[in-house]
Amino acid sequence: MHIPDSFIPIGQAAVYWLIALVFIALALRWVRREMSDEKVPLLAVLAAGVFALQAFNIPVTMGTSGHLVGGALVAIVLGSPFAAVFVLSLVLIVQGVLFGDGGLTTMGANIVNMGVIGGFVGYYSYQGLMGLTKSMLASAAGAAWLACFIPALAAAVELAFAGTFPFGPGLVSMGIYHALIGVIEAGITAVVIKLIATARPDILDSSAGVPA
Amino acid sequence: MFEQLLEDIAQTNALREVNTSLKLAAGLGALLLSLVSTGYVAPLFIAIVVSGAILLLARIDPYTYGELFVAPVSFALLSVAAIVLISGGSDALWSWQPLPWLSFSITIESINQGLFIFCRTLGGMSALLFIALTTPMTDLFVVMRQCRLPEVLVELVTIVYRTIFILLDQLVQCYHAQVMRLGYSTRRESIRSLATLCGVVFIASWNAGEDLIRARDLRCYDGKLVVLGAVRPVELRPALAVAGFLIVSSILVVLTGKITIISGIP
Amino acid sequence: MTSIILEARDIRYRYLRGDEVIRGISFHVRRGEKIAIVGPNGAGKSTLLMMFDGMLRPDAGTMLYDGRPILYDARSLRTLRKRVGFVLQNPDQQIVAPTVYQDVGFGPTNLGLPEDEVKRVVREALRAVGLEGFDLRPTHRLSGGEKKRVAIAGVLAMEPEVLVFDEPTSSLDPRGSEEIMELLDELNSQGKTIVVSTHDIELAYPWAHRAILMVDGMILQEGFPEIAFGDRELVRRAHLSTPLLLDIYHELSERGFALPTRRPFSVLDILQVIDQVCNQTRCRASPGTIAVHDVDAPDDGGLAGWCAARPGISIGAMGTRAKQRAADEEIPLHFTYGVVDKCILRALLGENTAILTNGGMVRRVVERVEEYSRQSGVEIPVTILRSS
């Protein structure tokens, strides 16, 4: 779902960047409030983990690549959408700036899609689904699917605005494709949460994700 | 994984000694100019010049460069094909409507648009690869600090960088362990193995975080990070080359904005 | 300034969801000692070590540094960790920065040293571990042994009084292990107290001043290595084996041979035992000489020439500076570990040898040879060719 550089004109890219920066600032505030100074590196290493997971790239049509996003996973484990914003921003920055993999001008849009939209959709749908089903696995899976599908739609809308792709067909193809990939992301997220719950429940126990 | 490859190449490329900010200026400038251009000529020019710099000046092995370029170029081609077939326009050279709601057509505009996007992608990709191939990460950290980016950000980015390689190693080892035990023999098993792999990496990264906190405490962490010197001076010839390139590219952007491959309706 | 620098008094510890790992341990370490804590996996060695650095806090009992109980507030811990340097078993867990210079400089920078001071200590630390010139290397690109040495350098750069190593030679090849142990000897000769944990008794036996056998969270035996490892029953209960040379000594003793009272720690020692057992000394040739060169001496470039003029001579180097010098001047080395003993062995066969070393080790060479001469009755001439 990463949008590469040439697909969005500079003017619009700047707008997305602004939105992204606002959310990053909010996320930073959350981090400062919820996590003691020395625990902050935890977020960085989680970003490294997400980076490693995203390194499994599945090439896709429409010029963007499909793979695990991890937004819902981070939001659920750490207990806040802002965690996802923060961690995914780090991942995108490292990917784009350090490894030259992923757009620089479009990073703002990508952060908005995967970090902000993905994080918030993932977190709140998890809460909502938990209220309905009481099953951690099912809620995590559902949340992860939505956190993959909805941002893809957002990306399609952005690309349409940019004039790179027409609205209708873009929406349909991105939608269908990510609806399918979303199933994989849902499955993997559920299994990972289960693994953490059994092997390292202390990670989930810590409120707001801050270890004791 | 390309990451280690890129970093190794960057450490030993022929343009290593050129001042980092200069290289960044060249790369970012090329990228921005590619994006700002409204015609296909400038980005194409940029792509050619930058690729030339990568192959001839930095002396990157052409096969390696080709390898790195293949994936993004194939995406680009696919998306360009999509654009050409779907964008529509007023004068259809060919069209096909297999289903009532699904129609494809090739028009002059869609061809122009497709080519334009493709060249823009080439320009952008080559600029990014230029930065990635000629600038090792450690130099980038120095520049980030020089740009007065917030310490927190630089610190976090260095941690991510440092941890990535450890995790990638573990990920590969775990993957091999799974393969050796036939974890990917059936589709169902594969999905299970893949999911477990992701879980393992996630937990491993959490452990790495706790290790990091402990390692820092062991050495009396007080919030400070080590400043790495080694700033190379800007030399005249490279500076002139970069400036010349950027100026010429800018001129092209302005002058060739309206040129399309098939004229007719612009 | 008491002579006891580290002390544990009746400490107990249990992990969050488990059994007690440390079940009542008391012992002490004196300044300048080399201590080896030996025991099987799961004995609690690492846990115990981590208490010396304040990383873990005992549930009961007291940990003392320099006669005073360890306090666990952030400030006191910082001071403690400046004085007690800890090297983890896995260097990947210890390296925090992307380049070697940044990692080794981490400690000194956070201790508040100004930049040029940091540069100085980093350079010296890298030289001490034999990684000169590695400043800009990315840390993830290093081999296991190099990472280990970077981890050690990072701790050395903080100039601690005590060094604690958890399994210092794990994941090192034999040569790497030898070099690390020799580095620890060098550091000890500079006055640092060294505590290591290991399950390699062959390593611990000749090296330590005192050995502590630990099993199941308790100390089984404590004392000089030949005593600690000398009791077969205890060694068995500790899931260890008797050091080879000691084993041979015991077997010979049980066969009724009269043996020198001093237990053998090295090949040289066991040869003396064998000489006595066989009641004859094999080396009737007049012994060769050992020439000692101090590499820190003001040099007129004669060292390489001196060595070249004696093509048959065996040359050994002790200490990292000497080895560096030999590498720089392309002097071939025949011995890099256990140099003095090996040169004595050669001398007993009538061969001449040369030792490159520096600093306090020059005197140690002389002392060792004189000690041997006293015990064996064979006089080996030692000439010091250059000294600083």
Short mmCIF file of C-alpha atoms in Angstrom, two decimals, chain A residues 62 165-170 173, chain B residues 80-89 102-106 110:
data_model
loop_
_atom_site.label_atom_id
_atom_site.label_comp_id
_atom_site.label_asym_id
_atom_site.label_seq_id
_atom_site.Cartn_x
_atom_site.Cartn_y
_atom_site.Cartn_z
CA MET A 62 -1.26 -0.53 -9.65
CA PHE A 165 -5.87 6.88 -11.45
CA PRO A 166 -9.53 7.23 -12.17
CA PHE A 167 -11.73 7.08 -9.13
CA GLY A 168 -14.06 4.22 -9.80
CA PRO A 169 -11.71 1.59 -11.17
CA GLY A 170 -9.03 2.60 -8.68
CA SER A 173 -9.15 -2.68 -7.77
CA VAL B 80 1.21 2.44 -16.66
CA ALA B 81 -0.58 -0.29 -18.56
CA ALA B 82 -3.51 0.18 -16.25
CA ILE B 83 -3.45 3.92 -16.78
CA VAL B 84 -3.27 3.56 -20.53
CA LEU B 85 -6.22 1.22 -20.59
CA ILE B 86 -8.44 2.86 -18.04
CA SER B 87 -7.88 6.59 -18.08
CA GLY B 88 -10.12 7.22 -20.99
CA GLY B 89 -10.14 10.33 -23.09
CA LEU B 102 -15.98 -2.79 -17.47
CA SER B 103 -14.51 -0.96 -20.42
CA PHE B 104 -10.98 -0.44 -21.64
CA SER B 105 -9.81 2.08 -24.17
CA ILE B 106 -6.57 3.45 -25.46
CA SER B 110 -4.03 7.93 -21.92
#
